[in-house]
mmCIF file of C-alpha atoms in Angstrom:
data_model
loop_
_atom_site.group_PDB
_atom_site.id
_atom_site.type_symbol
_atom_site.label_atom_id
_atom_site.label_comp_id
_atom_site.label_asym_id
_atom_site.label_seq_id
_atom_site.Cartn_x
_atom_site.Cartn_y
_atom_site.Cartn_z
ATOM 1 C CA UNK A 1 -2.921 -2.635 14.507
ATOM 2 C CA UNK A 2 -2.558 -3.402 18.545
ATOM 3 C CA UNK A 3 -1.413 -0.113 19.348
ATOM 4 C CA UNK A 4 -3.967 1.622 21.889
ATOM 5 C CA UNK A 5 -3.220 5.385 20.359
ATOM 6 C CA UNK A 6 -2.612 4.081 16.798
ATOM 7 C CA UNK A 7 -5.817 2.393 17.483
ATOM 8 C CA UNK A 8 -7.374 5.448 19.082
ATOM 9 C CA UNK A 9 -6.271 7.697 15.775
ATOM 10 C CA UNK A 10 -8.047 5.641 13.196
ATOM 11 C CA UNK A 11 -11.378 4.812 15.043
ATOM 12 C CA UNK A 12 -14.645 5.419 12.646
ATOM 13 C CA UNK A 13 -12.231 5.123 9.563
ATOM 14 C CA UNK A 14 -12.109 2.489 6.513
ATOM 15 C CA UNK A 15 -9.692 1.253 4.917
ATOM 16 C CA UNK A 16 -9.114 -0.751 1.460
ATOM 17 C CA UNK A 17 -5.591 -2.696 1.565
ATOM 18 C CA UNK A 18 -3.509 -5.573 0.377
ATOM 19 C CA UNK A 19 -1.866 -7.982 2.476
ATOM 20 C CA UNK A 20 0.859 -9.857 0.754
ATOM 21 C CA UNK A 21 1.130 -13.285 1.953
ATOM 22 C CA UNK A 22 4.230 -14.774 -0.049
ATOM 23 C CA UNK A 23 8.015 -13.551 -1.248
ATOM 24 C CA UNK A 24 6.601 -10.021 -0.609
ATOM 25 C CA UNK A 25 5.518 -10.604 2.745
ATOM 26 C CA UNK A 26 8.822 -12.493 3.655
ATOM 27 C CA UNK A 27 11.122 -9.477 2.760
ATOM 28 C CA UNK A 28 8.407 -6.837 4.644
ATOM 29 C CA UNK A 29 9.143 -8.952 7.943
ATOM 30 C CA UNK A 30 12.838 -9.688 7.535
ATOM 31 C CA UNK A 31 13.496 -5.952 6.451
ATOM 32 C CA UNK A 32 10.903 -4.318 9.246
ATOM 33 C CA UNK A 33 12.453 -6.938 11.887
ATOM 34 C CA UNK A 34 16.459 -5.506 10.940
ATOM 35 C CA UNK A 35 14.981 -2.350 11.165
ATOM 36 C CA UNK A 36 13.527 -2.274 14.150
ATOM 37 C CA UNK A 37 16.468 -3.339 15.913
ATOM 38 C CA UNK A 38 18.534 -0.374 15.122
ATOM 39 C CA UNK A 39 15.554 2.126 16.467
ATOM 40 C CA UNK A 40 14.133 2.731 19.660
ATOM 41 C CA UNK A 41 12.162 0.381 21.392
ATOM 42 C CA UNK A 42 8.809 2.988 21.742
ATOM 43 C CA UNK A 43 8.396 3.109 17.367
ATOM 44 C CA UNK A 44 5.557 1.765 16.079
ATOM 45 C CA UNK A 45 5.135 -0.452 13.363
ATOM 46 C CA UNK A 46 2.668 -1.973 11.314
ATOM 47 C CA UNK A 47 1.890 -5.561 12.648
ATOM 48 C CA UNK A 48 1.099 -6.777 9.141
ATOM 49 C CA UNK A 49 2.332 -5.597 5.730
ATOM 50 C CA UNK A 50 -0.305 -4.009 3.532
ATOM 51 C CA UNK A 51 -0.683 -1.826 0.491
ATOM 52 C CA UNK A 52 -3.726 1.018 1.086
ATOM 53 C CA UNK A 53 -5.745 1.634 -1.997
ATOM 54 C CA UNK A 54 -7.883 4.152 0.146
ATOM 55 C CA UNK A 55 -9.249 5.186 2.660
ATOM 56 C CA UNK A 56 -12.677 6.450 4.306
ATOM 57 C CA UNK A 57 -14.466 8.341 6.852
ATOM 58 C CA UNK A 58 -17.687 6.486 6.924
ATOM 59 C CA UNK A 59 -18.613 5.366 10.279
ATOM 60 C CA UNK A 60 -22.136 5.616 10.164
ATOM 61 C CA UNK A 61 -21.758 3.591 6.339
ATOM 62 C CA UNK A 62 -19.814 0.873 6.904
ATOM 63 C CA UNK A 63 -21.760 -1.774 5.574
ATOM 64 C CA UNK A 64 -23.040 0.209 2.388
ATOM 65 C CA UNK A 65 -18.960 0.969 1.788
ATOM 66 C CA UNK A 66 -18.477 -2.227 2.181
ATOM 67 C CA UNK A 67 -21.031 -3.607 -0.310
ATOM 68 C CA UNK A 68 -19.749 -0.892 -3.032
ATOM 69 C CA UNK A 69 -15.894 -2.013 -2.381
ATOM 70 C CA UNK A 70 -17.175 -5.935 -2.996
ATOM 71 C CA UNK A 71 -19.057 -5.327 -6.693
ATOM 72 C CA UNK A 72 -15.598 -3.849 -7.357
ATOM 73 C CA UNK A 73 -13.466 -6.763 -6.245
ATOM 74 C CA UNK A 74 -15.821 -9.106 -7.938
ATOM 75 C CA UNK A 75 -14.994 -7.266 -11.280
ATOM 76 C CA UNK A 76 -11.470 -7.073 -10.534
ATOM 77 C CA UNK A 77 -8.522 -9.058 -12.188
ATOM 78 C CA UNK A 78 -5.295 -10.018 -9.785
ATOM 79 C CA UNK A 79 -3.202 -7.863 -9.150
ATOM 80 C CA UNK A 80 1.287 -8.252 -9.307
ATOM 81 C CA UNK A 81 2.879 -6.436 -6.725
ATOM 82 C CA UNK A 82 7.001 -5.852 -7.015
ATOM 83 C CA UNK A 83 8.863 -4.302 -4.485
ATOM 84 C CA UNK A 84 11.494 -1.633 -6.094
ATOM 85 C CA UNK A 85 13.045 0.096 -3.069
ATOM 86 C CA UNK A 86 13.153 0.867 0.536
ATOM 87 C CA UNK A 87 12.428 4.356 0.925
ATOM 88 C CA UNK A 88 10.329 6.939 3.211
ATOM 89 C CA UNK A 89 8.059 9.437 3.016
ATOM 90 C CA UNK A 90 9.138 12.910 4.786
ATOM 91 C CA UNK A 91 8.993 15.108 7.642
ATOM 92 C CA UNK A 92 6.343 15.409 8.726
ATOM 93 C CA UNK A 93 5.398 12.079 8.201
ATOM 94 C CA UNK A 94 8.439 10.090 8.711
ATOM 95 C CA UNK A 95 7.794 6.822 7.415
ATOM 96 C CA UNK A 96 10.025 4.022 5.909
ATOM 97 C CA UNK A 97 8.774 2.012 2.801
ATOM 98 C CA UNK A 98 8.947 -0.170 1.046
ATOM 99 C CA UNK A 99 8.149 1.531 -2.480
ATOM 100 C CA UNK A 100 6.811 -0.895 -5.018
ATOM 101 C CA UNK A 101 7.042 -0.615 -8.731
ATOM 102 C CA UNK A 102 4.060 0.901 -10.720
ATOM 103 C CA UNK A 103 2.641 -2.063 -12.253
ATOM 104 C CA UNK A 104 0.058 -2.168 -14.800
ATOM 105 C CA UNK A 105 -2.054 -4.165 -13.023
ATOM 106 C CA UNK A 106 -1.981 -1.998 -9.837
ATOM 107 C CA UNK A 107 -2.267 1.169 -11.903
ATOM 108 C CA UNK A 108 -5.177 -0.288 -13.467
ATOM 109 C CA UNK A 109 -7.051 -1.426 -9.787
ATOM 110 C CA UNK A 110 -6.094 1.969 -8.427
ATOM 111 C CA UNK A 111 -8.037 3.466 -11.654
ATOM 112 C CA UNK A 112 -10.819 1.395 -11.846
ATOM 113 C CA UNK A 113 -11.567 1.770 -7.848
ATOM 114 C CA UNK A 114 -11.630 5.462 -8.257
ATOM 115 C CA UNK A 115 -13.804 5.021 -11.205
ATOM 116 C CA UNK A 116 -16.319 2.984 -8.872
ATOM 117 C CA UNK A 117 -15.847 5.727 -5.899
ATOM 118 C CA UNK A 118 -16.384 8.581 -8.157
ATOM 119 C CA UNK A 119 -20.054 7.865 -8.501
ATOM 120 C CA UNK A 120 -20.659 7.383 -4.815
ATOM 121 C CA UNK A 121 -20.485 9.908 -2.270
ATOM 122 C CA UNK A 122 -18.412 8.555 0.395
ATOM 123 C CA UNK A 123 -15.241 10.191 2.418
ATOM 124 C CA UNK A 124 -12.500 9.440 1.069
ATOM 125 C CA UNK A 125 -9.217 10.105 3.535
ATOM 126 C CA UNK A 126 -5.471 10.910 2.467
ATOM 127 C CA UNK A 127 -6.587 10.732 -1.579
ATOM 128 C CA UNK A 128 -4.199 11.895 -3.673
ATOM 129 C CA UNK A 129 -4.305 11.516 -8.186
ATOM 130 C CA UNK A 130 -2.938 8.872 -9.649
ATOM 131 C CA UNK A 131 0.225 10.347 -11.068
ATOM 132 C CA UNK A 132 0.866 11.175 -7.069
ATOM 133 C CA UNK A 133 0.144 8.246 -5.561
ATOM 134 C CA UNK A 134 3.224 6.029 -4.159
ATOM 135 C CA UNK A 135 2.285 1.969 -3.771
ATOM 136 C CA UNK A 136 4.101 0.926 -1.003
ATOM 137 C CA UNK A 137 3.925 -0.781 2.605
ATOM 138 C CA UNK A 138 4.647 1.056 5.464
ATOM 139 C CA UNK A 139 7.585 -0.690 7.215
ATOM 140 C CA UNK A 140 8.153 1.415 10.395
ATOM 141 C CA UNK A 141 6.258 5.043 11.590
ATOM 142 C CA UNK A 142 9.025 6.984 12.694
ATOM 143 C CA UNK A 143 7.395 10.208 13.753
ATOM 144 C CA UNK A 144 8.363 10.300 17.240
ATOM 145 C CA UNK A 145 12.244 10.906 15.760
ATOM 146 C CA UNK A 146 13.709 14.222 15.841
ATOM 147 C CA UNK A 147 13.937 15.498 12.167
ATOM 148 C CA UNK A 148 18.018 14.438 12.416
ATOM 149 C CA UNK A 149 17.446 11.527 13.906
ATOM 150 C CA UNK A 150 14.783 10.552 10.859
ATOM 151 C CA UNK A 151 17.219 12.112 8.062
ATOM 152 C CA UNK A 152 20.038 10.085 9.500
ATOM 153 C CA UNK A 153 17.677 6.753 9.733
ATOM 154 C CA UNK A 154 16.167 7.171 6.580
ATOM 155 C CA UNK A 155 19.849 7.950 4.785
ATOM 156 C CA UNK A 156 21.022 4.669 6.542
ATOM 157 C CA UNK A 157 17.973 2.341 5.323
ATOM 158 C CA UNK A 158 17.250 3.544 1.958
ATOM 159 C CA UNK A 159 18.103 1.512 -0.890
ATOM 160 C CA UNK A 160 17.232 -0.224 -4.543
ATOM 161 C CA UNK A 161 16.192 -3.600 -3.802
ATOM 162 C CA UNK A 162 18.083 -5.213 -6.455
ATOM 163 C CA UNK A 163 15.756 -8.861 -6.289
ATOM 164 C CA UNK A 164 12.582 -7.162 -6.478
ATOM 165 C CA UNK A 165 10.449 -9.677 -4.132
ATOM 166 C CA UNK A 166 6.881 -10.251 -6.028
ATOM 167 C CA UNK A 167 3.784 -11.925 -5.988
ATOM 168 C CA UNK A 168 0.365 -12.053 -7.532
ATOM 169 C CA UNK A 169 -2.896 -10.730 -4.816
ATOM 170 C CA UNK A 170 -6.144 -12.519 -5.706
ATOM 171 C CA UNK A 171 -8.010 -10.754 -2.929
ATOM 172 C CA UNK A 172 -8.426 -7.309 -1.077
ATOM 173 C CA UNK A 173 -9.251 -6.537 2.312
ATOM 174 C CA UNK A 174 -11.795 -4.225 4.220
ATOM 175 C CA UNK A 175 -10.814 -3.047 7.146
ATOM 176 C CA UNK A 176 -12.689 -0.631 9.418
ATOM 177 C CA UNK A 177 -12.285 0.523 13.048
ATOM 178 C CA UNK A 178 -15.009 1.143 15.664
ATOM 179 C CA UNK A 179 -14.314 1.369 19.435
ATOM 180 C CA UNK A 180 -10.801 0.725 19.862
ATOM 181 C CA UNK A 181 -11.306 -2.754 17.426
ATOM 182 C CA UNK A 182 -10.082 -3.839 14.117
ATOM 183 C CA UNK A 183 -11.939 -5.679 12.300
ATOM 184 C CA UNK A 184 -11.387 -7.039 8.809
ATOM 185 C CA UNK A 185 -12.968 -9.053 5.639
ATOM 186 C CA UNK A 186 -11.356 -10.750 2.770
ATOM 187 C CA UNK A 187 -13.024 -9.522 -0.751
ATOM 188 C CA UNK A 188 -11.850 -11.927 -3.501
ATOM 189 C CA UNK A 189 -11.234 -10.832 -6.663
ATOM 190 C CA UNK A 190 -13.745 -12.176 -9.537
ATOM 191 C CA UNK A 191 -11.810 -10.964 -12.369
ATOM 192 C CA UNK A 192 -9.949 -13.350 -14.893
ATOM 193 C CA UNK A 193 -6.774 -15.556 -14.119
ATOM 194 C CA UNK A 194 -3.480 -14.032 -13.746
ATOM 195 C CA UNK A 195 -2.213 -13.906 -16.639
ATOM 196 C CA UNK A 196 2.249 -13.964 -16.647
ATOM 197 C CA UNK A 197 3.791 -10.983 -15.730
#
């Protein structure tokens, strides 16, 4: 994020994502760049596409967050990520997505990490159950819209993505934000080889 406020909002919170790098990541900038040239010029956007796991409220336990997030990475296997649609979430949140298929492999890292988290005691922000939780990467925040602006923007982007762009993550990221700075770190996973999906 470069966004002052957007930068503002999340300072002392943690995050756990996935940042696509390959076929994924192409479609995420080609769709977010048509996008953004049909909507106003003051919508914010992600800089980077990136699938949250979770995130935290820990800003006095960064490092100890950080050190429980790594033993889990180090046990887990990679992980395939498919995109299925482009969709969005609703008023009030307003966001368009890009909604990826349930894959075992992400179920499974979802599952395990809460596994890990359940016998810590840390924050955990915006957690919802498995069964509820939608994989996806934000493409473009459209909160600022009028609720008929966003129904008539989110009727005109959303679609089945009929290629379903993909790729295999071997890694993770940490990301955490104190004083108007984010900062990041790479957590590879340790888990076996992909195997073919």
């Amino acid at each position: 994020m470069t966004d002052p406020t957007l930068l503002g909002s999340l300072d002392g919170q943690q995050y756990l994502v996935h940042r696509p790098a390959s076929h994924v990541a192409t479609f995420y900038a080609a769709e977010q760049a048509t996008m953004r040239k049909s909507l106003p010029s003051s919508i914010t956007h992600p800089n980077t596409g990136h699938v949250t796991l979770r995130g935290f409220y820990e800003p006095s336990r960064v490092h100890e967050l950080k050190s429980t997030l790594e033993a889990w990475a180090k046990r887990q296997e990679p992980i395939e990520v498919r995109v299925d649609r482009v969709d969005g979430f609703p008023t009030p949140f307003q966001v368009l997505i890009a909604r990826l298929q349930r894959s075992d492999s992400l179920i499974d890292a979802y599952s395990s990490l809460t596994t890990r988290l359940d016998d810590a005691d840390f924050c955990r922000i915006g957690e919802l159950p498995l069964e509820e939780w939608v994989f996806h990467l934000s493409l473009i925040y459209c909160n600022s819209l009028s609720e008929a602006d966003w129904r008539k923007t989110h009727t005109e982007n959303q679609r089945k993505v009929e290629d379903h762009p993909h790729e295999i993550l071997t890694q993770a990221e940490f990301v955490w934000y104190e004083n108007g700075v984010e900062r990041a770190e790479v957590l590879p996973f340790g888990g076996p080889a992909p195997q073919t999906f």
